[in-house]
Coordinates of N, CA, C and O in Angstrom, one line a residue:
M1 N 95.3 96.2 122.2 CA 96.1 97.0 121.3 C 97.7 96.5 121.1 O 98.1 96.5 122.5
M2 N 98.2 96.0 120.9 CA 99.6 95.6 120.8 C 100.2 96.4 120.2 O 99.9 97.2 119.6
D3 N 101.4 96.1 121.4 CA 102.7 97.8 120.9 C 103.8 97.4 119.8 O 103.4 96.3 119.3
P4 N 103.9 98.3 118.9 CA 104.9 97.7 118.1 C 106.1 97.4 118.3 O 106.2 96.2 117.1
A5 N 106.3 96.8 119.2 CA 107.4 95.6 119.8 C 107.1 94.2 119.5 O 107.5 94.0 119.6
E6 N 105.7 94.7 120.3 CA 105.4 92.8 120.5 C 104.4 92.3 118.8 O 104.7 91.1 118.7
K7 N 104.0 93.3 118.3 CA 103.9 92.8 116.7 C 104.6 92.9 116.1 O 105.0 91.6 115.6
L8 N 106.4 92.9 116.0 CA 106.8 92.9 115.7 C 107.6 91.4 116.0 O 108.1 90.5 115.7
A9 N 108.0 91.0 116.7 CA 107.9 89.3 118.3 C 106.7 88.7 116.8 O 107.4 87.8 116.7
L10 N 105.8 88.7 116.9 CA 105.1 87.8 116.5 C 104.8 88.1 114.7 O 105.3 86.4 114.5
L11 N 106.1 89.1 114.4 CA 105.7 88.4 113.3 C 107.1 88.1 112.7 O 107.3 86.9 111.4
D12 N 108.0 88.0 113.8 CA 109.2 86.8 113.5 C 108.8 85.5 113.7 O 109.3 85.0 113.5
N13 N 108.4 85.2 114.7 CA 108.2 84.1 115.5 C 107.3 82.9 113.9 O 107.3 82.5 113.7
S14 N 106.1 83.9 113.6 CA 105.1 84.1 112.2 C 106.3 82.9 111.2 O 106.5 82.1 110.5
L15 N 106.8 84.5 111.1 CA 108.9 83.8 110.1 C 109.0 82.7 109.9 O 109.9 82.0 109.1
M16 N 110.0 83.0 111.3 CA 110.7 81.3 112.1 C 109.1 79.7 111.3 O 110.7 79.2 110.9
R17 N 108.5 80.8 111.8 CA 107.8 79.1 111.8 C 107.8 78.5 110.2 O 107.5 77.4 110.0
A18 N 107.4 79.3 109.4 CA 106.8 79.8 108.2 C 108.5 78.9 107.8 O 108.4 77.3 106.6
A19 N 109.3 79.7 107.5 CA 110.5 78.6 107.5 C 111.3 77.3 107.9 O 111.8 76.6 107.2
E20 N 111.0 77.5 109.2 CA 111.3 75.9 109.9 C 110.1 75.0 109.3 O 110.6 73.7 108.9
A21 N 109.4 75.6 109.0 CA 108.3 74.3 107.9 C 108.0 74.3 107.0 O 107.7 73.2 106.6
L22 N 108.7 75.2 106.1 CA 108.5 74.8 104.8 C 109.9 75.1 103.8 O 109.9 75.1 102.8
G23 N 110.9 75.6 104.8 CA 111.6 75.9 103.5 C 111.7 77.4 103.3 O 111.0 78.4 103.8
D24 N 112.5 77.7 101.8 CA 111.5 78.6 101.1 C 110.5 79.1 101.0 O 110.3 77.2 100.3
V25 N 110.3 80.3 101.2 CA 108.6 80.2 100.6 C 107.9 80.5 99.5 O 106.6 80.7 99.2
T26 N 109.2 80.6 98.5 CA 109.0 81.2 97.0 C 108.6 79.8 96.0 O 106.9 79.8 96.1
P27 N 108.8 78.8 96.5 CA 107.9 77.5 95.3 C 106.2 77.6 96.1 O 105.6 77.0 95.1
H28 N 106.1 77.6 97.5 CA 105.0 77.6 98.0 C 103.7 78.9 97.6 O 102.5 78.1 96.9
A29 N 104.5 80.0 97.5 CA 103.7 81.3 97.2 C 103.5 80.7 96.0 O 102.4 81.7 95.1
M30 N 104.3 80.4 94.7 CA 104.2 80.8 92.8 C 103.1 79.5 93.4 O 102.1 80.1 92.0
A31 N 103.5 78.3 93.8 CA 102.3 77.4 93.1 C 101.0 77.8 93.6 O 99.6 78.2 92.4
R32 N 100.6 78.7 94.6 CA 98.9 79.2 94.7 C 98.9 80.3 94.5 O 98.1 80.5 93.3
Y33 N 100.2 81.0 93.7 CA 99.9 82.6 92.6 C 99.4 81.8 91.8 O 97.8 82.4 90.9
Y34 N 99.8 81.1 90.9 CA 99.5 80.0 89.5 C 98.9 79.2 89.5 O 98.0 79.6 88.6
A35 N 98.0 78.7 90.9 CA 97.2 78.1 90.6 C 95.7 79.5 91.0 O 94.8 79.0 89.6
R36 N 95.9 80.5 91.1 CA 95.1 82.3 91.2 C 94.8 82.2 89.5 O 93.9 82.8 89.2
Y37 N 96.0 82.7 89.8 CA 96.3 83.4 88.4 C 97.4 82.7 86.9 O 98.2 82.7 86.7
P38 N 96.7 82.2 86.3 CA 98.0 81.0 85.6 C 98.3 81.4 84.9 O 99.3 81.2 83.9
D39 N 98.0 82.4 84.4 CA 98.3 82.9 82.7 C 99.3 84.6 83.3 O 100.0 84.5 82.3
A40 N 99.5 84.4 84.3 CA 100.9 85.1 84.8 C 101.9 84.3 84.5 O 103.1 84.7 84.9
A41 N 101.9 82.5 85.0 CA 102.7 82.0 84.6 C 103.7 82.4 82.7 O 105.4 82.7 83.5
A42 N 103.1 82.1 82.0 CA 104.3 83.4 81.2 C 104.6 84.3 80.8 O 105.6 84.7 80.2
S43 N 103.5 85.6 81.8 CA 104.1 86.7 82.2 C 105.6 86.8 82.5 O 106.6 87.0 82.3
F44 N 105.8 85.6 83.9 CA 107.2 85.3 84.6 C 108.7 85.1 83.5 O 109.1 84.7 83.5
E45 N 107.3 83.8 82.6 CA 108.6 83.7 81.8 C 109.4 84.3 80.9 O 110.3 84.7 80.3
H46 N 108.5 84.7 80.5 CA 108.4 86.4 79.4 C 110.0 87.5 80.2 O 110.6 87.3 79.7
H47 N 109.3 87.6 81.2 CA 109.8 88.6 81.6 C 111.4 88.0 82.5 O 112.6 89.0 82.7
G48 N 111.2 86.9 83.0 CA 112.3 85.8 83.9 C 113.8 85.8 82.5 O 114.6 86.0 82.8
L49 N 113.4 85.8 81.4 CA 114.8 85.8 80.3 C 115.2 84.9 81.0 O 116.8 84.9 80.6
G50 N 114.9 83.4 80.5 CA 115.3 82.1 81.1 C 115.6 82.1 82.6 O 116.9 81.0 82.3
K51 N 115.4 83.1 83.4 CA 115.7 82.3 84.4 C 114.7 83.0 85.5 O 114.1 84.2 85.8
T52 N 113.5 82.7 85.3 CA 112.1 82.8 85.3 C 111.9 82.1 86.9 O 111.3 83.3 88.1
A53 N 113.1 81.0 87.4 CA 113.5 81.0 89.7 C 113.7 82.3 89.6 O 113.3 82.4 91.1
A54 N 114.5 82.5 89.0 CA 115.0 83.8 89.8 C 114.1 85.0 89.9 O 114.5 85.4 91.2
L55 N 113.5 85.2 89.1 CA 112.8 86.1 89.3 C 111.4 86.0 89.9 O 111.1 86.9 91.0
E56 N 111.2 85.1 90.5 CA 110.1 84.1 91.6 C 110.8 84.7 92.9 O 110.0 85.7 93.1
G57 N 111.7 84.4 92.7 CA 112.5 84.7 93.8 C 112.9 86.6 94.5 O 112.7 86.4 95.9
E58 N 113.4 86.7 93.1 CA 113.7 88.0 93.6 C 111.9 88.8 93.8 O 111.9 89.8 94.7
M59 N 111.1 88.5 93.5 CA 109.5 88.8 93.5 C 108.8 88.3 94.7 O 108.8 89.6 95.3
V60 N 109.2 87.0 95.9 CA 108.5 87.2 97.0 C 109.6 87.6 97.8 O 109.1 88.1 98.6
E61 N 110.6 88.0 97.6 CA 111.5 88.6 98.2 C 111.1 90.1 98.7 O 110.9 90.7 99.9
N62 N 110.2 90.9 97.5 CA 109.4 92.0 97.6 C 108.7 91.9 98.2 O 108.3 92.8 99.0
C63 N 107.5 90.8 98.3 CA 106.7 90.4 99.2 C 106.9 90.4 100.2 O 106.4 91.7 101.2
L64 N 108.1 90.0 100.7 CA 108.7 89.5 101.9 C 108.5 91.1 102.9 O 108.3 91.3 104.1
Y65 N 109.4 92.0 101.8 CA 109.6 93.2 102.4 C 108.8 94.2 102.8 O 108.6 94.3 103.6
C66 N 107.6 93.7 101.8 CA 106.5 95.3 102.0 C 105.7 94.2 103.1 O 105.6 95.3 104.4
L67 N 105.5 92.8 103.3 CA 104.5 92.3 104.6 C 105.4 92.9 105.7 O 104.9 93.5 107.4
M68 N 106.8 92.2 105.9 CA 107.4 92.7 106.8 C 107.6 94.1 107.2 O 107.5 94.2 108.9
H69 N 107.0 95.3 106.7 CA 107.5 96.9 107.0 C 106.2 97.6 106.6 O 106.6 99.0 106.9
C70 N 104.9 96.9 106.4 CA 104.4 97.6 106.3 C 103.5 98.7 107.4 O 102.8 99.0 107.4
L71 N 103.9 98.0 108.5 CA 103.7 98.0 110.0 C 104.3 99.7 109.9 O 103.7 100.9 110.7
D72 N 105.5 98.8 111.0 CA 107.0 100.1 110.7 C 106.8 100.7 109.8 O 107.5 102.4 110.6
R73 N 106.7 100.9 108.9 CA 107.5 101.7 107.4 C 106.5 101.5 106.3 O 106.6 101.5 105.8
R74 N 105.4 102.5 106.7 CA 104.0 102.6 105.9 C 104.1 103.5 105.2 O 103.9 102.9 103.7
A75 N 104.5 104.7 105.1 CA 105.2 105.4 104.0 C 106.3 105.2 103.4 O 105.8 105.3 102.5
E76 N 107.1 104.2 103.7 CA 108.5 103.7 102.8 C 107.4 102.8 101.8 O 107.7 102.6 100.3
I77 N 106.8 101.9 102.0 CA 106.4 100.8 101.5 C 105.2 101.3 100.5 O 104.6 101.0 99.2
E78 N 104.2 102.7 101.2 CA 103.9 102.9 100.0 C 104.4 104.0 99.0 O 103.8 103.3 97.5
I79 N 105.4 104.3 99.4 CA 106.5 105.1 98.0 C 106.4 104.2 96.9 O 106.9 104.0 95.7
L80 N 107.4 102.6 97.6 CA 107.9 101.5 96.7 C 106.6 101.2 96.0 O 106.9 101.2 95.0
L81 N 105.5 101.2 96.1 CA 104.5 100.6 95.9 C 103.9 101.2 95.1 O 104.0 101.0 93.9
E82 N 103.5 102.1 95.4 CA 103.0 103.6 94.2 C 103.9 103.9 93.4 O 103.4 104.3 92.5
S83 N 105.1 103.5 92.8 CA 105.9 103.8 91.6 C 105.9 102.0 91.5 O 106.2 102.2 89.7
S84 N 106.4 100.7 91.8 CA 106.2 100.0 90.8 C 104.6 99.6 90.5 O 105.4 98.7 89.3
V85 N 103.9 99.6 91.2 CA 102.8 99.2 90.6 C 102.8 99.7 89.4 O 101.9 99.6 87.9
P86 N 102.1 101.0 89.1 CA 102.1 101.6 87.8 C 103.3 101.7 86.5 O 102.7 100.5 85.1
H87 N 104.9 100.9 87.0 CA 105.7 100.2 86.2 C 105.4 99.2 85.5 O 105.1 98.7 84.5
H88 N 104.8 98.2 86.6 CA 104.6 96.9 85.8 C 103.2 96.6 85.3 O 103.4 96.1 84.1
H89 N 102.7 98.1 85.1 CA 101.0 98.2 84.8 C 101.6 98.4 82.9 O 101.4 98.0 82.2
F90 N 102.5 99.6 83.3 CA 102.4 100.2 82.3 C 103.2 99.8 81.3 O 103.5 99.5 79.9
T91 N 104.6 99.7 81.5 CA 105.3 98.8 81.3 C 106.2 97.4 80.9 O 106.2 96.8 79.8
L92 N 105.6 96.5 82.3 CA 105.6 94.8 81.5 C 104.1 94.3 81.8 O 104.4 93.2 81.8
D93 N 103.1 95.3 81.3 CA 101.8 94.2 81.4 C 101.5 93.2 82.5 O 100.3 93.2 82.4
V94 N 101.8 94.0 83.5 CA 101.6 93.7 85.2 C 100.5 93.8 85.5 O 100.3 95.4 86.3
S95 N 99.3 93.8 85.3 CA 97.8 94.4 86.5 C 98.4 94.3 87.9 O 98.3 93.3 88.4
L96 N 97.3 95.1 88.4 CA 97.7 95.6 90.2 C 97.3 93.9 90.9 O 97.2 94.2 91.4
G97 N 95.6 94.0 90.6 CA 95.7 92.5 90.4 C 96.3 91.3 91.0 O 96.1 90.7 91.8
W98 N 97.5 91.0 89.5 CA 98.3 90.0 89.3 C 99.0 90.0 90.8 O 99.9 89.7 91.6
Y99 N 99.8 92.0 90.5 CA 101.1 92.7 91.7 C 100.4 91.4 92.7 O 101.0 91.4 93.7
Q100 N 98.8 92.2 93.5 CA 98.2 92.0 94.6 C 98.3 91.1 95.2 O 98.5 90.0 95.7
G101 N 98.3 90.0 94.1 CA 98.0 88.4 93.4 C 98.7 87.9 94.7 O 99.2 86.9 95.5
L102 N 100.3 88.0 94.4 CA 101.3 87.3 95.2 C 101.8 88.2 96.2 O 101.6 87.1 97.1
V103 N 101.3 89.0 96.4 CA 101.3 89.9 97.9 C 100.1 88.4 98.6 O 100.7 88.6 100.0
D104 N 99.7 89.0 98.0 CA 98.3 87.7 98.8 C 98.7 86.5 99.4 O 98.6 85.9 100.0
A105 N 99.3 85.7 97.8 CA 99.5 84.5 97.9 C 100.3 84.4 99.4 O 100.7 83.3 100.2
T106 N 101.8 85.0 99.2 CA 102.6 84.7 99.9 C 102.3 85.1 101.7 O 102.8 84.3 102.6
I107 N 101.3 85.8 101.8 CA 100.5 86.1 103.3 C 99.8 84.4 103.2 O 100.1 84.5 104.7
D108 N 99.1 84.4 102.1 CA 98.7 82.9 103.0 C 99.1 81.6 103.4 O 98.9 81.5 103.6
V109 N 100.2 81.3 102.5 CA 101.5 80.8 102.5 C 101.8 81.0 104.2 O 102.3 79.7 105.2
I110 N 102.5 82.0 105.0 CA 102.5 81.9 106.2 C 101.5 82.2 106.6 O 101.6 81.4 107.7
V111 N 100.1 82.8 106.6 CA 99.7 82.3 107.6 C 98.6 81.3 108.2 O 98.5 80.5 108.8
A112 N 99.2 80.2 106.8 CA 98.5 79.0 106.4 C 99.7 78.2 107.8 O 99.0 77.2 108.3
T113 N 100.7 78.7 108.3 CA 101.4 77.5 109.2 C 101.1 78.5 110.9 O 102.0 77.6 111.9
V114 N 100.2 79.2 111.0 CA 100.1 79.5 111.9 C 98.7 79.4 113.1 O 98.0 78.7 112.2
P115 N 99.4 78.6 114.2 CA 98.3 77.8 114.8 C 96.6 78.2 115.0 O 97.3 79.6 114.7
A116 N 95.7 77.4 114.8 CA 94.1 78.2 115.0 C 94.5 78.8 116.3 O 93.5 80.5 116.4
D117 N 95.2 78.1 117.2 CA 95.2 79.3 119.1 C 95.6 79.9 118.7 O 96.3 80.9 120.3
A118 N 96.6 80.9 117.8 CA 97.6 81.6 117.8 C 96.7 82.3 117.7 O 96.7 83.6 116.3
G119 N 95.8 83.1 118.6 CA 94.9 84.8 118.1 C 95.5 85.4 117.6 O 95.3 86.6 117.2
D120 N 96.1 86.1 118.6 CA 97.2 87.6 118.4 C 98.1 87.1 117.6 O 98.6 88.3 116.5
E121 N 98.6 86.2 116.8 CA 99.4 86.1 115.2 C 98.2 85.9 114.1 O 98.7 87.0 113.3
Q122 N 96.8 85.3 114.5 CA 96.0 85.7 112.9 C 95.6 86.8 113.2 O 95.3 87.5 111.9
L123 N 95.0 87.7 114.8 CA 95.3 89.2 114.2 C 96.3 90.4 113.4 O 96.0 91.2 112.4
L124 N 97.2 89.8 113.6 CA 98.6 91.1 112.7 C 98.7 90.4 111.7 O 98.3 91.5 111.2
W125 N 98.4 89.0 111.0 CA 97.9 89.1 109.8 C 96.8 89.8 109.2 O 97.1 90.1 107.8
Q126 N 96.0 89.9 109.7 CA 94.8 90.3 109.6 C 95.0 92.0 109.1 O 94.7 92.3 108.2
E127 N 95.8 92.3 110.5 CA 96.2 93.6 110.5 C 97.3 94.5 109.3 O 96.7 95.3 108.5
I128 N 97.8 93.1 108.9 CA 99.2 93.2 107.6 C 98.1 93.3 106.4 O 98.8 94.3 105.4
R129 N 97.3 92.2 106.5 CA 96.9 92.5 104.7 C 95.6 93.5 104.6 O 95.6 94.5 103.4
E130 N 95.1 93.9 105.6 CA 94.6 95.5 105.2 C 95.2 96.6 105.0 O 94.9 97.0 104.2
R131 N 96.0 96.5 106.4 CA 97.7 97.8 105.4 C 98.1 97.2 104.3 O 97.1 98.3 103.0
L132 N 98.3 96.9 104.1 CA 98.2 96.0 102.3 C 97.8 96.6 101.5 O 97.3 97.2 99.4
D133 N 95.9 95.8 101.4 CA 95.5 96.1 100.8 C 95.5 97.7 100.5 O 94.6 98.2 99.6
A134 N 95.1 98.8 102.2 CA 94.6 100.0 101.4 C 95.8 100.7 100.6 O 94.7 101.5 100.1
I135 N 96.9 100.1 100.6 CA 97.9 100.9 100.0 C 97.7 100.3 98.5 O 98.0 101.1 97.7
F136 N 97.2 98.6 98.2 CA 96.8 98.9 97.1 C 95.8 99.4 96.2 O 95.8 100.5 95.6
D137 N 94.8 99.8 96.9 CA 93.4 100.6 97.0 C 94.4 101.9 96.6 O 93.1 103.0 95.4
G138 N 95.1 102.1 97.2 CA 95.2 104.2 96.5 C 96.3 103.6 95.4 O 96.0 104.7 95.1
C139 N 97.2 102.6 94.8 CA 98.0 102.5 94.3 C 96.7 102.5 92.8 O 97.0 102.9 91.7
R140 N 95.2 101.6 92.8 CA 94.9 101.4 91.9 C 94.1 103.1 91.2 O 94.5 103.6 90.6
T141 N 94.1 104.1 91.9 CA 94.0 105.7 91.5 C 94.7 106.3 91.0 O 94.9 106.9 89.8
L142 N 95.9 105.8 90.9 CA 96.9 105.5 90.0 C 97.1 105.2 88.5 O 97.8 105.1 87.4
L143 N 95.9 104.7 88.3 CA 96.1 103.9 86.6 C 94.9 103.8 86.2 O 93.4 104.0 87.1
P144 N 94.5 104.0 84.6 CA 93.5 104.2 84.0 C 92.1 102.9 84.3 O 92.4 102.2 84.5
D145 N 90.9 104.0 84.8 CA 90.3 103.2 84.9 C 90.0 102.5 86.1 O 89.6 101.6 86.8
G146 N 90.8 102.5 87.1 CA 91.2 102.0 88.7 C 91.8 100.2 87.9 O 91.5 99.7 88.9
D147 N 92.3 100.4 87.3 CA 92.8 98.5 86.5 C 91.3 97.9 86.8 O 91.5 97.4 87.5
P148 N 90.9 98.2 85.3 CA 89.8 97.1 85.4 C 90.4 95.4 85.7 O 89.3 94.7 85.5
A149 N 91.4 95.6 85.5 CA 91.9 94.3 84.4 C 92.4 92.9 86.5 O 93.1 92.0 86.0
M150 N 91.4 94.0 87.0 CA 92.3 93.4 88.8 C 91.7 92.2 88.5 O 92.4 91.4 89.2
S151 N 90.5 91.6 88.9 CA 90.4 90.5 89.1 C 90.8 89.5 87.3 O 90.7 88.5 87.8
A152 N 91.1 90.1 86.7 CA 91.0 89.3 85.8 C 92.6 88.2 86.0 O 93.3 88.1 86.6
S153 N 92.5 86.6 85.3 CA 93.9 86.4 85.6 C 94.5 86.2 84.0 O 94.3 86.5 83.0

């Protein structure tokens, strides 16, 4: 089992590698996201009020913050998501599935840059995904019917 300092070092390595390989991860994450959730593009256009790219950047930045701190500041990320997910659901008509889908797309883009033989990094990203999935599962209980649109695009 890795200690927290080792995990943070691996996380830093992953993020630096992704930045060096891809530059800004935002367009890569959004392309993957829109491929999975094509109807979400109209929502970003609507809520972006003419500044869709800025909104996309802000949302990917929020995703990165969550994945960077879900291991060392779990309570903070739980509070952040437990307030943000219902707001997005009830006020902005953004399903939990769309919300979680953007987090997953961001993780997928970064993980795609991790070498197959970097087992510790692969395990770290699995842990991050599982931790965030558990937090989203908790958020689901805050929504009516557990957000039946979870898998809808």
